[in-house]
CSV table of C-alpha atoms in Angstrom, one decimal:
chain,number,residue,atom,x,y,z
A,1,MET,CA,-75.8,-31.7,72.9
A,2,PRO,CA,-78.1,-28.9,71.7
A,3,LYS,CA,-77.6,-27.4,68.3
A,4,LYS,CA,-75.6,-24.2,68.2
A,5,ARG,CA,-77.9,-21.4,66.9
A,6,LYS,CA,-76.7,-19.6,63.9
A,7,LYS,CA,-75.7,-16.0,64.7
A,8,LYS,CA,-78.1,-13.5,63.3
A,9,LEU,CA,-76.2,-10.8,61.4
A,10,SER,CA,-77.0,-7.1,61.8
A,11,PRO,CA,-78.1,-5.1,58.8
A,12,ILE,CA,-74.6,-3.5,58.5
A,13,GLU,CA,-72.9,-6.9,58.7
A,14,LYS,CA,-75.1,-8.1,55.8
A,15,LEU,CA,-74.0,-5.1,53.8
A,16,THR,CA,-70.3,-5.3,54.6
A,17,PRO,CA,-68.3,-6.5,51.6
A,18,SER,CA,-65.5,-9.1,51.6
A,19,VAL,CA,-62.9,-8.0,49.0
A,20,LEU,CA,-59.8,-9.5,47.5
A,21,PRO,CA,-56.2,-8.4,48.3
A,22,SER,CA,-54.8,-6.0,45.7
A,23,VAL,CA,-51.8,-8.3,45.0
A,24,LEU,CA,-54.1,-10.6,43.0
A,25,GLU,CA,-55.5,-7.9,40.7
A,26,PHE,CA,-52.9,-8.2,37.8
A,27,GLU,CA,-53.2,-12.0,37.4
A,28,LEU,CA,-57.0,-11.9,37.7
A,29,ARG,CA,-57.3,-9.2,35.0
A,30,GLN,CA,-55.2,-11.4,32.7
A,31,LEU,CA,-57.4,-14.5,33.5
A,32,TYR,CA,-60.6,-12.5,33.0
A,33,GLU,CA,-59.5,-11.2,29.6
A,34,LEU,CA,-58.6,-14.8,28.5
A,35,ALA,CA,-61.8,-16.4,29.9
A,36,CYS,CA,-64.3,-13.8,28.9
A,37,GLN,CA,-62.8,-11.5,26.2
A,38,ASN,CA,-60.4,-13.5,24.0
A,39,SER,CA,-62.8,-13.0,21.0
A,40,LYS,CA,-62.7,-9.2,21.5
A,41,PRO,CA,-60.9,-8.5,18.1
A,42,LEU,CA,-64.1,-9.8,16.4
A,43,TRP,CA,-66.6,-7.8,18.3
A,44,PRO,CA,-66.7,-4.8,16.0
A,45,ARG,CA,-67.8,-7.2,13.2
A,46,ILE,CA,-70.8,-8.5,15.1
A,47,ASP,CA,-74.1,-6.6,15.2
A,48,PRO,CA,-76.1,-7.8,18.2
A,49,TYR,CA,-79.3,-6.2,16.7
A,50,GLN,CA,-79.0,-7.9,13.3
A,51,GLU,CA,-81.6,-10.5,12.8
A,52,GLU,CA,-79.6,-12.6,10.3
A,53,LEU,CA,-76.8,-14.8,11.5
A,54,PRO,CA,-73.3,-13.6,10.9
A,55,ASP,CA,-71.2,-15.1,8.2
A,56,GLU,CA,-70.3,-18.8,9.0
A,57,SER,CA,-66.6,-18.1,8.9
A,58,LEU,CA,-67.1,-15.3,11.5
A,59,ILE,CA,-69.0,-17.7,13.8
A,60,GLU,CA,-66.2,-20.3,13.5
A,61,ASP,CA,-63.6,-17.7,14.3
A,62,PHE,CA,-65.6,-16.5,17.2
A,63,PHE,CA,-65.9,-19.9,18.8
A,64,ARG,CA,-62.3,-20.8,18.1
A,65,LEU,CA,-61.0,-17.6,19.8
A,66,THR,CA,-63.5,-17.8,22.6
A,67,HIS,CA,-62.6,-21.5,23.5
A,68,LEU,CA,-58.9,-20.9,23.0
A,69,GLY,CA,-59.0,-18.1,25.6
A,70,MET,CA,-60.9,-20.3,28.0
A,71,ARG,CA,-58.4,-23.1,27.5
A,72,LYS,CA,-55.5,-20.8,28.2
A,73,ALA,CA,-57.2,-19.4,31.3
A,74,GLN,CA,-57.8,-22.9,32.6
A,75,GLU,CA,-54.2,-24.0,32.0
A,76,SER,CA,-52.9,-20.9,33.7
A,77,MET,CA,-55.1,-21.4,36.7
A,78,LEU,CA,-54.1,-25.1,37.1
A,79,ASP,CA,-50.4,-24.3,36.7
A,80,ARG,CA,-50.6,-21.6,39.5
A,81,LEU,CA,-52.9,-23.6,41.8
A,82,LEU,CA,-51.1,-26.9,41.7
A,83,CYS,CA,-47.6,-25.5,42.2
A,84,GLN,CA,-48.5,-23.1,45.0
A,85,ASP,CA,-47.8,-23.9,48.7
A,86,GLU,CA,-51.1,-24.8,50.4
A,87,SER,CA,-49.8,-23.4,53.7
A,88,ASP,CA,-49.3,-20.0,52.0
A,89,GLU,CA,-51.8,-17.5,53.4
A,90,LEU,CA,-52.6,-16.3,49.9
A,91,SER,CA,-53.3,-19.7,48.4
A,92,SER,CA,-56.8,-20.1,49.7
A,93,VAL,CA,-57.8,-16.6,48.6
A,94,ARG,CA,-56.3,-17.2,45.1
A,95,TYR,CA,-58.2,-20.5,44.9
A,96,PHE,CA,-61.4,-18.7,45.8
A,97,ALA,CA,-60.8,-15.9,43.2
A,98,TYR,CA,-59.9,-18.4,40.5
A,99,ARG,CA,-63.2,-20.3,41.1
A,100,GLY,CA,-65.0,-17.2,40.1
A,101,VAL,CA,-63.1,-17.1,36.8
A,102,ALA,CA,-63.9,-20.8,36.2
A,103,ASP,CA,-67.6,-20.2,37.1
A,104,ALA,CA,-67.6,-17.3,34.5
A,105,ILE,CA,-66.5,-19.8,31.9
A,106,ALA,CA,-69.2,-22.3,32.9
A,107,TRP,CA,-71.9,-19.6,32.8
A,108,GLN,CA,-70.9,-18.7,29.2
A,109,LEU,CA,-71.1,-22.4,28.2
A,110,LEU,CA,-74.6,-22.6,29.7
A,111,GLY,CA,-75.8,-19.3,28.1
A,112,SER,CA,-76.1,-17.7,31.7
A,113,GLU,CA,-79.3,-19.8,32.1
A,114,LEU,CA,-80.0,-20.4,35.8
A,115,ALA,CA,-82.4,-23.2,35.0
A,116,TYR,CA,-79.5,-25.1,33.3
A,117,ALA,CA,-76.9,-24.3,36.0
A,118,LYS,CA,-79.2,-25.7,38.7
A,119,ARG,CA,-79.2,-29.1,37.0
A,120,PHE,CA,-75.5,-29.4,37.6
A,121,PHE,CA,-75.5,-28.2,41.2
A,122,MET,CA,-75.8,-31.0,43.9
A,123,ALA,CA,-75.5,-28.7,46.9
A,124,LYS,CA,-72.2,-30.4,48.0
A,125,PRO,CA,-69.0,-28.8,49.3
A,126,SER,CA,-66.7,-27.9,46.5
A,127,PRO,CA,-63.9,-30.5,46.1
A,128,SER,CA,-60.3,-29.7,46.6
A,129,LEU,CA,-58.0,-30.0,43.6
A,130,TYR,CA,-55.4,-31.5,45.8
A,131,GLU,CA,-57.6,-34.4,46.9
A,132,SER,CA,-59.1,-35.4,43.5
A,133,ASN,CA,-57.6,-37.4,40.6
A,134,ILE,CA,-56.7,-34.1,39.0
A,135,GLN,CA,-53.8,-35.3,36.9
A,136,SER,CA,-55.9,-37.9,35.2
A,137,VAL,CA,-58.6,-35.3,34.6
A,138,ILE,CA,-56.0,-32.8,33.1
A,139,SER,CA,-54.7,-35.6,30.8
A,140,ALA,CA,-58.3,-36.4,29.7
A,141,ALA,CA,-59.0,-32.7,29.0
A,142,GLU,CA,-55.8,-32.3,27.0
A,143,LYS,CA,-56.8,-35.4,24.9
A,144,LEU,CA,-60.2,-33.9,24.2
A,145,HIS,CA,-58.6,-30.6,23.2
A,146,SER,CA,-56.3,-32.5,20.9
A,147,THR,CA,-59.2,-34.4,19.3
A,148,TYR,CA,-61.5,-31.4,19.1
A,149,SER,CA,-59.3,-28.5,18.4
A,150,ASP,CA,-62.1,-25.8,18.6
A,151,SER,CA,-63.6,-27.1,21.9
A,152,ILE,CA,-63.2,-26.2,25.6
A,153,ALA,CA,-63.0,-29.1,28.0
A,154,LEU,CA,-63.8,-27.4,31.4
A,155,ILE,CA,-62.5,-29.2,34.4
A,156,THR,CA,-65.5,-29.1,36.8
A,157,ASP,CA,-63.5,-29.2,40.0
A,158,LEU,CA,-62.3,-25.7,39.2
A,159,THR,CA,-65.8,-24.4,39.4
A,160,SER,CA,-68.1,-24.0,42.4
A,161,PHE,CA,-71.4,-25.3,40.9
A,162,ILE,CA,-70.7,-27.9,38.2
A,163,GLN,CA,-70.9,-31.0,40.3
A,164,VAL,CA,-71.9,-33.6,37.7
A,165,GLY,CA,-69.0,-35.2,35.8
A,166,ASP,CA,-65.3,-34.3,35.8
A,167,ILE,CA,-65.2,-32.5,32.5
A,168,LEU,CA,-67.8,-30.3,30.7
A,169,LEU,CA,-67.0,-30.4,26.9
A,170,ARG,CA,-68.4,-27.7,24.6
A,171,GLN,CA,-68.0,-28.0,20.9
A,172,PRO,CA,-69.4,-25.4,18.4
A,173,ASN,CA,-72.8,-26.3,17.2
A,174,LYS,CA,-72.8,-29.6,19.1
A,175,GLY,CA,-73.9,-28.7,22.6
A,176,ILE,CA,-72.5,-30.0,25.8
A,177,SER,CA,-71.1,-33.4,26.7
A,178,ILE,CA,-70.3,-34.6,30.2
A,179,TYR,CA,-67.3,-36.9,31.0
A,180,GLU,CA,-66.4,-38.8,34.1
A,181,VAL,CA,-62.7,-39.8,34.4
A,182,LYS,CA,-61.8,-43.1,36.1
A,183,GLU,CA,-58.4,-44.4,37.0
A,184,GLY,CA,-57.2,-47.7,38.4
A,185,LYS,CA,-57.8,-51.4,37.4
A,186,VAL,CA,-61.1,-51.8,39.3
A,187,ASN,CA,-62.5,-48.5,37.9
A,188,GLN,CA,-61.6,-49.5,34.3
A,189,GLU,CA,-63.4,-52.8,34.8
A,190,ILE,CA,-66.4,-51.0,36.1
A,191,LEU,CA,-66.2,-48.5,33.2
A,192,GLY,CA,-66.3,-51.5,30.8
A,193,LEU,CA,-69.4,-52.8,32.5
A,194,LEU,CA,-71.1,-49.4,32.3
A,195,ASN,CA,-70.4,-49.0,28.6
A,196,GLN,CA,-72.2,-52.1,27.5
A,197,GLY,CA,-75.0,-50.2,25.8
A,198,GLN,CA,-77.7,-50.2,28.4
A,199,SER,CA,-78.8,-47.0,30.1
A,200,ALA,CA,-77.8,-46.5,33.7
A,201,GLU,CA,-81.3,-47.1,34.9
A,202,GLU,CA,-81.4,-50.5,33.1
A,203,GLN,CA,-78.1,-51.4,34.6
A,204,PHE,CA,-79.2,-50.4,38.0
A,205,SER,CA,-82.1,-52.8,37.9
A,206,SER,CA,-80.3,-55.7,36.2
A,207,ASN,CA,-76.7,-56.0,37.2
A,208,GLU,CA,-76.5,-59.9,37.3
A,209,VAL,CA,-72.7,-59.8,36.7
A,210,LEU,CA,-72.2,-58.3,40.1
A,211,LYS,CA,-73.4,-61.4,42.0
A,212,SER,CA,-70.0,-63.0,41.8
A,213,LYS,CA,-68.1,-59.9,42.8
A,214,PRO,CA,-66.9,-58.9,46.3
A,215,GLU,CA,-69.0,-56.4,48.3
A,216,LYS,CA,-66.4,-53.6,47.9
A,217,PHE,CA,-66.5,-54.0,44.1
A,218,ARG,CA,-70.3,-53.9,44.2
A,219,LYS,CA,-70.4,-50.7,46.3
A,220,GLN,CA,-67.9,-49.0,44.0
A,221,PHE,CA,-69.9,-50.1,41.0
A,222,GLU,CA,-73.1,-48.6,42.4
A,223,ARG,CA,-71.3,-45.3,43.1
A,224,ALA,CA,-70.2,-45.2,39.5
A,225,LEU,CA,-73.6,-46.2,38.3
A,226,ARG,CA,-75.2,-43.3,40.3
A,227,GLN,CA,-72.7,-40.9,38.7
A,228,LYS,CA,-73.7,-42.2,35.3
A,229,MET,CA,-77.4,-41.8,36.0
A,230,ARG,CA,-76.8,-38.2,37.1
A,231,MET,CA,-74.9,-37.5,33.9
A,232,GLU,CA,-77.6,-39.1,31.8
A,233,ASN,CA,-80.3,-37.2,33.6
A,234,VAL,CA,-78.6,-33.8,33.2
A,235,SER,CA,-77.8,-34.5,29.5
A,236,GLU,CA,-81.5,-35.4,28.8
A,237,THR,CA,-82.7,-32.3,30.6
A,238,LEU,CA,-80.4,-30.0,28.7
A,239,LEU,CA,-81.4,-31.6,25.4
A,240,LYS,CA,-85.2,-31.7,25.9
A,241,ASP,CA,-85.7,-29.0,28.6
A,242,GLU,CA,-87.4,-31.8,30.6
A,243,GLY,CA,-86.1,-34.8,32.6
A,244,THR,CA,-85.1,-36.0,36.0
A,245,ASP,CA,-83.4,-33.8,38.5
A,246,ALA,CA,-80.0,-35.2,39.3
A,247,ALA,CA,-80.1,-34.1,43.0
A,248,THR,CA,-83.7,-35.0,44.0
A,249,GLY,CA,-84.8,-37.6,41.4
A,250,ARG,CA,-87.9,-35.6,40.7
A,251,HIS,CA,-89.3,-34.9,37.3
A,252,VAL,CA,-88.5,-31.3,36.1
A,253,VAL,CA,-89.6,-29.2,33.3
A,254,LEU,CA,-87.6,-26.1,32.3
A,255,PRO,CA,-90.4,-23.7,31.1
A,256,THR,CA,-89.9,-20.7,28.9
A,257,PRO,CA,-91.1,-17.6,30.9
A,258,SER,CA,-94.6,-16.6,29.7
A,259,SER,CA,-94.1,-13.0,30.7
A,260,TYR,CA,-91.2,-10.6,30.2
A,261,ILE,CA,-88.7,-10.3,33.1
A,262,GLY,CA,-86.9,-7.0,33.2
A,263,SER,CA,-83.4,-6.4,34.6
A,264,TRP,CA,-82.3,-3.9,37.1
A,265,TYR,CA,-78.7,-3.7,35.7
A,266,PRO,CA,-79.5,-0.5,33.8
A,267,LYS,CA,-80.5,1.1,37.1
A,268,LEU,CA,-77.2,-0.1,38.6
A,269,LEU,CA,-75.3,1.6,35.8
A,270,GLU,CA,-77.2,4.9,36.5
A,271,ALA,CA,-76.1,4.7,40.1
A,272,TYR,CA,-72.6,3.9,39.0
A,273,ASP,CA,-72.5,6.9,36.7
A,274,ARG,CA,-73.6,9.2,39.5
A,275,CYS,CA,-71.0,7.6,41.8
A,276,MET,CA,-68.3,8.4,39.3
A,277,GLU,CA,-69.3,12.0,39.4
A,278,ARG,CA,-69.8,12.6,43.1
A,279,GLY,CA,-68.7,9.5,45.0
A,280,TRP,CA,-72.1,8.0,45.5
A,281,GLY,CA,-75.3,7.1,43.6
A,282,ILE,CA,-78.6,5.5,44.4
A,283,ALA,CA,-81.5,4.0,42.4
A,284,LEU,CA,-84.9,2.6,43.0
A,285,VAL,CA,-86.4,-0.3,41.1
A,286,GLN,CA,-90.2,-0.9,40.9
A,287,ASP,CA,-90.5,1.2,44.2
A,288,CYS,CA,-89.3,-1.7,46.3
A,289,PHE,CA,-85.7,-2.7,45.3
A,290,TYR,CA,-83.0,-0.3,46.5
A,291,ILE,CA,-79.5,0.1,44.9
A,292,GLY,CA,-76.6,2.1,46.4
A,293,CYS,CA,-73.2,2.5,44.8
A,294,TYR,CA,-70.4,4.1,46.9
A,295,GLU,CA,-66.8,5.0,46.4
A,296,ALA,CA,-64.5,3.7,49.2
A,297,GLY,CA,-62.9,6.4,51.3
A,298,LYS,CA,-65.1,9.2,49.9
A,299,PHE,CA,-66.9,9.6,53.2
A,300,SER,CA,-66.0,9.5,56.9
A,301,ARG,CA,-68.3,6.5,57.2
A,302,PRO,CA,-68.4,3.4,54.9
A,303,GLY,CA,-71.0,3.4,52.1
A,304,GLN,CA,-72.9,0.5,53.6
A,305,MET,CA,-73.8,2.7,56.6
A,306,ALA,CA,-75.1,5.5,54.3
A,307,PHE,CA,-77.2,2.9,52.4
A,308,GLU,CA,-78.7,1.5,55.6
A,309,VAL,CA,-79.7,5.0,56.7
A,310,TRP,CA,-81.5,5.5,53.4
A,311,PHE,CA,-83.0,2.0,53.2
A,312,SER,CA,-84.3,1.9,56.8
A,313,SER,CA,-85.8,5.5,56.4
A,314,GLN,CA,-88.1,4.0,53.7
A,315,ALA,CA,-89.9,1.8,56.2
A,316,ALA,CA,-87.6,-1.2,55.5
A,317,THR,CA,-87.3,-3.3,58.6
A,318,GLU,CA,-84.4,-5.4,59.8
A,319,ASP,CA,-86.0,-8.5,58.3
A,320,CYS,CA,-86.0,-7.1,54.8
A,321,PRO,CA,-83.2,-8.8,52.9
A,322,ARG,CA,-80.2,-6.7,52.1
A,323,MET,CA,-76.7,-7.6,51.0
A,324,SER,CA,-73.6,-6.5,49.2
A,325,LEU,CA,-73.5,-7.3,45.5
A,326,ILE,CA,-70.0,-8.7,45.9
A,327,ALA,CA,-71.6,-11.5,48.0
A,328,CYS,CA,-72.4,-13.1,44.6
A,329,MET,CA,-68.9,-14.5,44.7
A,330,THR,CA,-69.8,-16.7,47.6
A,331,ASP,CA,-73.1,-18.1,46.3
A,332,PRO,CA,-72.4,-21.1,44.0
A,333,ILE,CA,-75.2,-20.5,41.6
A,334,ALA,CA,-75.1,-16.7,41.5
A,335,LEU,CA,-73.6,-15.0,38.5
A,336,PRO,CA,-70.0,-14.0,39.5
A,337,ILE,CA,-68.9,-10.4,39.1
A,338,TYR,CA,-67.0,-11.3,35.9
A,339,SER,CA,-70.3,-12.3,34.2
A,340,LEU,CA,-72.3,-9.1,35.0
A,341,PRO,CA,-73.2,-6.6,32.2
A,342,ILE,CA,-71.2,-3.8,33.8
A,343,PRO,CA,-68.0,-2.0,32.7
A,344,ASP,CA,-64.7,-3.9,33.4
A,345,GLU,CA,-63.3,-1.2,35.7
A,346,PHE,CA,-66.5,-1.4,37.8
A,347,LYS,CA,-66.1,-5.1,38.1
A,348,PHE,CA,-62.5,-4.8,39.4
A,349,ASP,CA,-63.4,-1.8,41.6
A,350,LEU,CA,-66.0,-4.1,43.3
A,351,LEU,CA,-63.7,-7.1,43.6
A,352,PHE,CA,-60.9,-5.1,45.2
A,353,GLY,CA,-63.0,-2.8,47.4
A,354,ARG,CA,-62.6,0.5,45.6
A,355,LYS,CA,-66.4,0.7,45.2
A,356,HIS,CA,-69.2,-1.0,47.0
A,357,VAL,CA,-72.8,-1.8,45.9
A,358,SER,CA,-75.5,-2.4,48.5
A,359,LEU,CA,-78.9,-3.9,47.6
A,360,GLY,CA,-82.1,-4.1,49.6
A,361,LEU,CA,-85.6,-5.4,49.1
A,362,ASN,CA,-88.6,-3.8,51.0
A,363,VAL,CA,-90.7,-6.9,51.4
A,364,PRO,CA,-94.0,-5.4,52.6
A,365,GLU,CA,-93.9,-2.9,49.8
A,366,LEU,CA,-93.1,-5.7,47.3
A,367,VAL,CA,-96.2,-7.7,48.4
A,368,ARG,CA,-98.4,-4.6,48.4
A,369,LEU,CA,-97.3,-3.5,44.9
A,370,ALA,CA,-97.5,-7.0,43.5
A,371,GLN,CA,-101.1,-7.3,44.7
A,372,LEU,CA,-101.8,-3.9,43.0
A,373,HIS,CA,-100.4,-5.5,39.8
A,374,GLY,CA,-102.9,-8.3,40.1
A,375,ILE,CA,-100.5,-10.9,41.5
A,376,ASN,CA,-102.2,-13.1,44.1
A,377,VAL,CA,-99.3,-13.1,46.6
A,378,ARG,CA,-99.9,-13.3,50.4
A,379,PHE,CA,-98.1,-13.7,53.7
A,380,ALA,CA,-98.8,-17.1,55.2
A,381,SER,CA,-100.1,-17.6,58.7
A,382,LYS,CA,-97.9,-19.2,61.4
A,383,LYS,CA,-99.7,-22.5,60.9
A,384,GLU,CA,-99.3,-22.4,57.1
A,385,THR,CA,-95.6,-21.5,57.5
A,386,THR,CA,-95.0,-24.4,59.9
A,387,GLN,CA,-96.6,-26.9,57.5
A,388,ALA,CA,-94.7,-25.5,54.5
A,389,LEU,CA,-91.4,-25.7,56.5
A,390,GLN,CA,-92.1,-29.4,57.1
A,391,ARG,CA,-92.5,-30.0,53.4
A,392,ASN,CA,-89.9,-27.7,52.0
A,393,GLY,CA,-87.2,-27.6,54.8
A,394,ASN,CA,-85.1,-24.5,55.4
A,395,PHE,CA,-85.1,-23.4,51.8
A,396,LEU,CA,-88.3,-21.5,52.3
A,397,TRP,CA,-88.1,-17.8,52.2
A,398,ARG,CA,-89.6,-16.0,55.2
A,399,TYR,CA,-90.2,-12.5,56.4
A,400,GLN,CA,-90.6,-11.9,60.1
A,401,GLY,CA,-91.1,-15.7,60.5
A,402,LYS,CA,-93.9,-15.8,57.9
A,403,ALA,CA,-93.6,-17.6,54.6
A,404,ILE,CA,-94.9,-15.9,51.4
A,405,TYR,CA,-96.9,-17.7,48.8
A,406,ILE,CA,-98.6,-17.1,45.4
A,407,LEU,CA,-102.1,-18.5,45.1
A,408,LYS,CA,-102.6,-20.1,41.7
A,409,ASN,CA,-105.7,-22.1,40.8
A,410,GLY,CA,-106.3,-22.7,44.4
A,411,ASP,CA,-102.7,-24.0,45.0
A,412,LYS,CA,-100.2,-22.3,47.2
A,413,ILE,CA,-96.8,-21.8,45.6
A,414,PHE,CA,-94.3,-20.9,48.4
A,415,LEU,CA,-91.4,-18.7,47.6
A,416,GLY,CA,-88.0,-20.2,48.3
A,417,GLU,CA,-84.4,-19.0,48.3
A,418,GLY,CA,-84.5,-19.2,44.5
A,419,PHE,CA,-86.6,-15.9,44.5
A,420,THR,CA,-83.9,-13.9,46.3
A,421,LEU,CA,-81.2,-15.6,44.2
A,422,ARG,CA,-82.9,-14.4,41.0
A,423,VAL,CA,-83.5,-10.9,42.3
A,424,PHE,CA,-80.2,-10.1,44.0
A,425,PHE,CA,-77.8,-12.1,42.0
A,426,HIS,CA,-79.3,-12.5,38.5
A,427,GLY,CA,-80.5,-9.0,38.1
A,428,GLU,CA,-84.3,-9.7,37.8
A,429,LYS,CA,-86.8,-7.1,38.7
A,430,PRO,CA,-88.7,-8.4,41.8
A,431,ILE,CA,-92.3,-7.8,40.6
A,432,ASP,CA,-91.6,-9.2,37.2
A,433,THR,CA,-90.1,-12.3,38.9
A,434,LEU,CA,-93.2,-12.8,41.0
A,435,ARG,CA,-95.4,-12.4,38.0
A,436,ALA,CA,-93.4,-15.1,36.1
A,437,PHE,CA,-93.7,-17.4,39.1
A,438,SER,CA,-97.5,-16.9,39.2
A,439,CYS,CA,-97.8,-17.7,35.4
A,440,SER,CA,-95.4,-20.7,35.3
C-alpha cells in the first residue's frame, strides 16, 4: 500500500495559532509562579550586572526557594493529572499544558542550553503517566527530597524532552544526577547486577552471569543495561562537554560558540509595545527575519492574514518558513512560552489567544545577506540535495526542494532542522547563527 503523503499546509495554516481554553488560565498562572518565580522575593537583592558573586547565604536562599517552588508545582501537577478522568475532554489539554510547565522547570535546570537538552532527547513519543510505574517514581522522588532538602527531583515523564532516566535530580552546587527507578523482583536482581562497580559498557561486553538465566531475563537485563549506558553517556557529556550521544552512539563535542549570537527578543518586545498602543506591531531582524504581533479581535481579519500580506509583499515565497510563536509549545526541544524573556502578561496573552505572534524567514534574502557578510553559504544542486538526503534523512532543511550548505575548509556542512529550531524557537538572529555554524 503506497505511503500517504503528508498534507502541505498553506502559509495561513502555518501561521494559525493553537491556543488553550480560558478555563485553565487560573491554575496555569499558579503553576507558573511556583515553577518559575518562587524566588521572586529575593530578586531585588540580586544585581545581574554585578561581577562578584552574591553573598553565600543569598545564593543558598535562592536555590532553596527556587527548588521548593518547583517541587510544589510538580506535586500539584501530579495530584491534578492522576486524579482526573482520562475520558474528560479537558484532561488531554491539561496534560499538554502541564508538560509546558514541567519543560520550563527542566530548561531552568539545564541553564536553557539547547546543546544540553538535546542530549536527553531520544525522539520518542512522550510516555503516558497512566502507563508508567509512576507511583514508584513518585515515591523515589519524595525520598530524594527528604534526603536532600534543598534539591528538586524532577519526574521526567512529566516533560516532553527529558527521555533519559526517570528522575532528574538537581542539588545546589552539585550539578545534575540521573536516576532510573526499577520495581519488581526481577528488576531488583538486575539492578543488583548493574551496580557491581563496572561501567555499563564493560558489563555489556562481559555479562558471564547471564549464561545461566532464561532468555526473557537476558532481554530484560539488556534493556536495563542500555538505559544505564544512556545515563552514563549523558552524565559524562554534561560533565565534560564531550562524550557519546545517547540516541545515535556517535561521539559529540559541545563547543562554545566562537562568535557572538544575538537575540531577536528585544525586537519582539518592540513589536509588543507597539501592539499595546495600537493593536498591532511589526519588526524586522537583520533584513530577513520578520516579526508581527497582533491583538485578537482588533481587526476584521485575523492577525496572521495581515502578517502574510506583509511578509509575501517582501518577496517571501510560499516555501519560506513561517510559523506562529505559540507553536513552540508543540516542539519538544523548543523553549516553551513560560521560558521566554517577555512580560508575564504577554506570555499568557499568547497562550490563551488574546495576542498572536507570527514569524517568517525570507530564505533567499538570508543567503544573499550571509554571503555579503563573508559566510560561504550556498543552495545545493538537485544532485547534491539527493546525496545529502541519503546521508542525513528527512532532518535536512530545504528551500524549494534544495538543501542549503555552508562550505568550510572544502567540506559541505548542510543545514538541518536545528537551524530553524534555533532561529524560530530559541530567539537567535539568523545570520549570527549561520556565522556560528561556519566557525564551529
